[in-house]
Short mmCIF file of C-alpha atoms in Angstrom, two decimals:
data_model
loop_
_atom_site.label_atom_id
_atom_site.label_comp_id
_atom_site.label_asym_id
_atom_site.label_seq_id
_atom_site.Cartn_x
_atom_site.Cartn_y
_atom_site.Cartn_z
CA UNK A 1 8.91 -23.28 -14.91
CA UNK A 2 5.16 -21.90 -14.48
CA UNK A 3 4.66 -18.83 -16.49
CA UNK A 4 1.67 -16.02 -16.33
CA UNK A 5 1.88 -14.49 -19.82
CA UNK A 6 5.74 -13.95 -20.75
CA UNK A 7 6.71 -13.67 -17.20
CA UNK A 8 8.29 -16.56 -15.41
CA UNK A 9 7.20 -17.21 -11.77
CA UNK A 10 10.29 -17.46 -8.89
CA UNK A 11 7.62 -17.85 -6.20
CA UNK A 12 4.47 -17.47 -4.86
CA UNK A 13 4.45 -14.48 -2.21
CA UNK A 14 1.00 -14.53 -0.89
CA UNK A 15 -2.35 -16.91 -1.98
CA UNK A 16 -5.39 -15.53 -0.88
CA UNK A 17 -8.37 -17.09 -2.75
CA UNK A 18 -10.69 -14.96 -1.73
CA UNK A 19 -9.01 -11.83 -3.67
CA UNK A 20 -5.90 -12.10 -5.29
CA UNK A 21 -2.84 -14.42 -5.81
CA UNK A 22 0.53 -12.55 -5.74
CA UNK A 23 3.49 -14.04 -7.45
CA UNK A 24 7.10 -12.94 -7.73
CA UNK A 25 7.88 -13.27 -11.73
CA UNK A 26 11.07 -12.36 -13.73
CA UNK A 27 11.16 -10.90 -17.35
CA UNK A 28 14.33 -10.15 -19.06
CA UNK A 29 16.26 -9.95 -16.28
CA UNK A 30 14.02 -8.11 -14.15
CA UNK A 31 11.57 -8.92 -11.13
CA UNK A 32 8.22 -7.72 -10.79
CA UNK A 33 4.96 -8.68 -8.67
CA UNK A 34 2.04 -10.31 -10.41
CA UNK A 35 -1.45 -9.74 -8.72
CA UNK A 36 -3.74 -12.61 -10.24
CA UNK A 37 -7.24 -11.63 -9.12
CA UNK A 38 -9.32 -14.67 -8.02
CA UNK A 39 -12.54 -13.08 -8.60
CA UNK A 40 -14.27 -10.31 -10.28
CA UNK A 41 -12.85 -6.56 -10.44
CA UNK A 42 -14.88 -3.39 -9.44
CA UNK A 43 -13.55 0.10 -9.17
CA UNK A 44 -16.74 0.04 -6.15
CA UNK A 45 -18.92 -2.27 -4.43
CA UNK A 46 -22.50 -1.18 -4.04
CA UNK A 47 -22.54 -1.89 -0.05
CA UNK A 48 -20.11 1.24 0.16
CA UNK A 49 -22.14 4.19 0.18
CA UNK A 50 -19.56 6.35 1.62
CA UNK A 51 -16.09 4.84 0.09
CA UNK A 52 -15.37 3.11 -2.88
CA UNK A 53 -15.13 -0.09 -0.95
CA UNK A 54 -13.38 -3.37 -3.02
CA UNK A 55 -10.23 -5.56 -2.91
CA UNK A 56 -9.91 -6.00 -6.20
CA UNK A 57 -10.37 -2.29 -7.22
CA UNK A 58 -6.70 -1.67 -8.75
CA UNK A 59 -7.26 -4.30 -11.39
CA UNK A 60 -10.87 -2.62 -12.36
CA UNK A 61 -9.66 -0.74 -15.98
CA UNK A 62 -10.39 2.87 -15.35
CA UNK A 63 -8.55 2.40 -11.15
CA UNK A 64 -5.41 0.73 -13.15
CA UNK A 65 -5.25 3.57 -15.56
CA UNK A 66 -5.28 6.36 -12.90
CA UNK A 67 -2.64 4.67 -10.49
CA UNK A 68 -0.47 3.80 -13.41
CA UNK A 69 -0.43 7.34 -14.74
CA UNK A 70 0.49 8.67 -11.04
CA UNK A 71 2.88 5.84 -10.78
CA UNK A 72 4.78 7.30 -13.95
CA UNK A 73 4.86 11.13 -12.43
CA UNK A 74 5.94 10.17 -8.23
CA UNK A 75 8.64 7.80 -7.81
CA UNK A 76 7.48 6.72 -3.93
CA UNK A 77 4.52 5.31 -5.79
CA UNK A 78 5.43 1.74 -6.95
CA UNK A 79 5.36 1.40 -10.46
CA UNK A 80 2.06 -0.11 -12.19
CA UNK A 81 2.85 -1.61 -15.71
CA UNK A 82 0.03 -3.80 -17.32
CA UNK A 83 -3.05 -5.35 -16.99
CA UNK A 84 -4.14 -8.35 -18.98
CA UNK A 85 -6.42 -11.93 -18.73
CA UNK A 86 -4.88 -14.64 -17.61
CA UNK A 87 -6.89 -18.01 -17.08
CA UNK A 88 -10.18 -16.07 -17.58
CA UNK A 89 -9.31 -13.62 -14.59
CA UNK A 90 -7.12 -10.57 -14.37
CA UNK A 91 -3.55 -10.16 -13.59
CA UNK A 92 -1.60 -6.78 -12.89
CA UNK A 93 1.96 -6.25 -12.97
CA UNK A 94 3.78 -4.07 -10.80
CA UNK A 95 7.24 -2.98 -9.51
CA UNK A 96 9.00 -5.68 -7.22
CA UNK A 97 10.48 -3.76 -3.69
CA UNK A 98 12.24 -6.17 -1.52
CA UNK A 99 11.94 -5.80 2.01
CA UNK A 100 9.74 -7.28 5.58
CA UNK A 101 6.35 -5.51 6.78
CA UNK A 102 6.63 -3.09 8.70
CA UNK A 103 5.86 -5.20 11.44
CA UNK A 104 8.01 -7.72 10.41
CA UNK A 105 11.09 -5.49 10.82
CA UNK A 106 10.01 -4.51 14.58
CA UNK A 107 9.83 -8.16 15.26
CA UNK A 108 13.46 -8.77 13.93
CA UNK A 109 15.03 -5.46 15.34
CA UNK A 110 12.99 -5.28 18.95
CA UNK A 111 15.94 -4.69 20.61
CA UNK A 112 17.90 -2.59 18.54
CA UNK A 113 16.73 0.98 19.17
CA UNK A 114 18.59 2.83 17.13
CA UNK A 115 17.79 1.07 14.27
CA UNK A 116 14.13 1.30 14.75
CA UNK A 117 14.48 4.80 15.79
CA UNK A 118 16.20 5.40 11.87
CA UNK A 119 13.36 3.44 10.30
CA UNK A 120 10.32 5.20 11.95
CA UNK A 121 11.45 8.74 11.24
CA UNK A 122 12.03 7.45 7.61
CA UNK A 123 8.59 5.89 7.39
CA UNK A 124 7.00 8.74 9.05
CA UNK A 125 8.94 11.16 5.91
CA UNK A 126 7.12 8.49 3.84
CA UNK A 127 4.02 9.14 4.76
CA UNK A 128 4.63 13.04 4.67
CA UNK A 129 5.45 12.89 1.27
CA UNK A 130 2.72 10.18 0.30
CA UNK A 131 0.36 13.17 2.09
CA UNK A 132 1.79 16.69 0.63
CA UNK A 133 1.10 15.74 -3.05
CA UNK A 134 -2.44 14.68 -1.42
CA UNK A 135 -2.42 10.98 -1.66
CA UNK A 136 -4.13 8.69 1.17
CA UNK A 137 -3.45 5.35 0.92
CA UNK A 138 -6.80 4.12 2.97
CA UNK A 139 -5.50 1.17 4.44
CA UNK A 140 -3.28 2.22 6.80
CA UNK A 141 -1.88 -0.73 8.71
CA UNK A 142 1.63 -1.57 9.24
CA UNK A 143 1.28 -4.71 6.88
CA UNK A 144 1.22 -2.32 4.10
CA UNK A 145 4.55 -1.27 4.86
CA UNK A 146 7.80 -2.55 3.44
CA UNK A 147 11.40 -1.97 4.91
CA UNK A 148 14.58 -3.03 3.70
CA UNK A 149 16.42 -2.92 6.47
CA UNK A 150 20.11 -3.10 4.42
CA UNK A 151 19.40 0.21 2.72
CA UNK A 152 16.85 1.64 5.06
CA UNK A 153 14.05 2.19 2.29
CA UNK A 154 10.43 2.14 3.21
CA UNK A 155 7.52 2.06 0.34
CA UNK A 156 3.72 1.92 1.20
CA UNK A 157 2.26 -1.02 -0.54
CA UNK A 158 -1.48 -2.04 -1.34
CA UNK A 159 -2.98 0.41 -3.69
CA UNK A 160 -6.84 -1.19 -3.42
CA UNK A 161 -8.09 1.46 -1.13
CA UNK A 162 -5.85 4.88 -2.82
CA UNK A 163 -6.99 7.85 -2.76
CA UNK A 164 -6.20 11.10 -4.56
CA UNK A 165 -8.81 14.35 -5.46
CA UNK A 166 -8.32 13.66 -8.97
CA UNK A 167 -9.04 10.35 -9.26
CA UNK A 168 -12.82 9.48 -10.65
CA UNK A 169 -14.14 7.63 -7.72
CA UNK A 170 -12.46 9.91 -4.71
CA UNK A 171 -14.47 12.94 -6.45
CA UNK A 172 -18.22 10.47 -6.74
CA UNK A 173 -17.85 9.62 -3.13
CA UNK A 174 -16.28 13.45 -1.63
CA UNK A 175 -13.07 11.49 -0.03
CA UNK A 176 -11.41 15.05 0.35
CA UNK A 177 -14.53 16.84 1.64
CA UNK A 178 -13.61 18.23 4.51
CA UNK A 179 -10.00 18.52 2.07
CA UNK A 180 -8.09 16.08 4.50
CA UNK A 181 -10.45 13.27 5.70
CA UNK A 182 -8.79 10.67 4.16
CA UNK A 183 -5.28 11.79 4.93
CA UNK A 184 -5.92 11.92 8.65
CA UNK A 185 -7.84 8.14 8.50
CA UNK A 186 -4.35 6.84 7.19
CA UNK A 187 -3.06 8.75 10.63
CA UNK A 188 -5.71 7.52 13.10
CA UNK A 189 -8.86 6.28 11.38
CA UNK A 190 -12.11 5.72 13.81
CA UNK A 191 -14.02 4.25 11.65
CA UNK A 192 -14.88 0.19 11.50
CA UNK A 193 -13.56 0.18 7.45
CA UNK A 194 -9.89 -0.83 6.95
CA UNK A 195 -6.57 -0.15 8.55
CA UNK A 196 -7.02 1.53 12.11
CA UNK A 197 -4.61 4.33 11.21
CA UNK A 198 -0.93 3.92 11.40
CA UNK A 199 -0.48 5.88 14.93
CA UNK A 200 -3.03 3.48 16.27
CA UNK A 201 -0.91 1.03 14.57
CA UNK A 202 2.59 1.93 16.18
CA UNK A 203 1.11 2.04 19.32
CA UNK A 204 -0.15 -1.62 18.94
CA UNK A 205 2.99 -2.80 17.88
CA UNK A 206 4.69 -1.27 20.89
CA UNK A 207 2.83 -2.95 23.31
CA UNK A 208 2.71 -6.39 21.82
CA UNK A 209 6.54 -6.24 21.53
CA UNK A 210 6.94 -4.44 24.79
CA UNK A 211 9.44 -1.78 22.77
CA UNK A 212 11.07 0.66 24.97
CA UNK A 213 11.02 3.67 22.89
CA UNK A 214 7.23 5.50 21.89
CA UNK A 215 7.17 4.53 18.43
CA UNK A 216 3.77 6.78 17.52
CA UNK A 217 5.40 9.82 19.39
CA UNK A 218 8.57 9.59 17.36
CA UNK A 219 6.71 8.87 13.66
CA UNK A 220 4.14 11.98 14.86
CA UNK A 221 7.30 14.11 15.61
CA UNK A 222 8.93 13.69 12.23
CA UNK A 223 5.25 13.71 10.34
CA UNK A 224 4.44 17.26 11.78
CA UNK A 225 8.11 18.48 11.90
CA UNK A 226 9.51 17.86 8.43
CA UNK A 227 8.75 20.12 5.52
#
């Protein structure tokens, strides 16, 4: 079996040459995701003069070292472990969560209402608590969301565009200035850069599935309800 390391692989999840290749591996037992980056690793591209803009940014060293250490403090954060060369690029390892996108799930359960009903209230409690300890995750799309729809747990995914006031690169390019700019992008975000917001995304997904029920009405409802 093909090995990265002292991790075996099961399978690859996603190949994408132009950023990263993400396996499934196994290590004593236990799963985790491998992110093999294709090319180079920047905490910022010099194009983004508003944003640190990249793709690759989690496996830059200093971006690893700040979403590991918030990974070890907030258990909705999936867990970052290590960060090592691996055929002359990098590789990260992180926490393995088993579940369909977001949009996966709506495809699947369309016509179970209830069901969906359940899920987007829990993603929208997500996303609250993503938001009161003042993380943004910056590319808000519904791709970046995984359910498991047999124990109803949602996690954000995709940590290349987080954000958080303490992290080095949020304070050099003011992401929190006006305090919660970034938080409302990963609402509705009207800019051209990234995910469109995930309200904007809801809505989308409504209409191309022709769901019954106002999925962006019921996620706002819980967002701006629950404590």
């Amino acid at each position: 079996m093909e090995k990265i390391k002292d991790y075996t692989v099961i399978k690859t999840i996603q190949e994408n040459g132009e950023n990263a290749n993400v396996y499934l591996v196994e290590k004593e037992g236990k799963k985790f995701v491998a992110k093999h980056f294709t090319k180079s690793v920047k905490p910022y591209v010099q194009y983004g003069k508003k944003n640190h803009f990249g793709r690759r940014r989690e496996g830059a060293d200093e971006v690893f070292k700040e979403i590991k250490s918030v990974s070890e403090k907030h258990s909705f954060i999936i867990q970052f472990y290590e960060k090592f060369k691996w055929d002359k690029k990098w590789c990260i390892i992180i926490d393995y969560f088993e579940g369909n996108t977001m949009n996966e799930f709506l495809f699947l359960f369309k016509d179970d209402k209830i069901k969906i009903l359940t899920i987007i209230e829990k993603f929208a409690l997500e996303v609250k608590l993503w938001h009161k300890n003042q993380f943004a995750l910056g590319d808000a799309h519904l791709d970046n969301i995984l359910v498991n729809s047999l124990t109803e747990e949602i996690r954000l995914i995709d940590y290349s565009q987080m954000h958080h006031p303490d992290f080095k690169y949020c304070k050099k390019f003011n992401c929190f200035n006006p305090q919660n700019r970034r938080i409302d992008e990963d609402l509705e975000n009207t800019t051209k850069h990234f995910g469109r917001g995930f309200i904007t995304e809801l809505r989308k997904a409504q209409t191309s599935l022709k769901i019954e029920i106002d999925l962006a009405q019921i996620f706002q409802n819980k967002y701006q309800n629950c404590l």
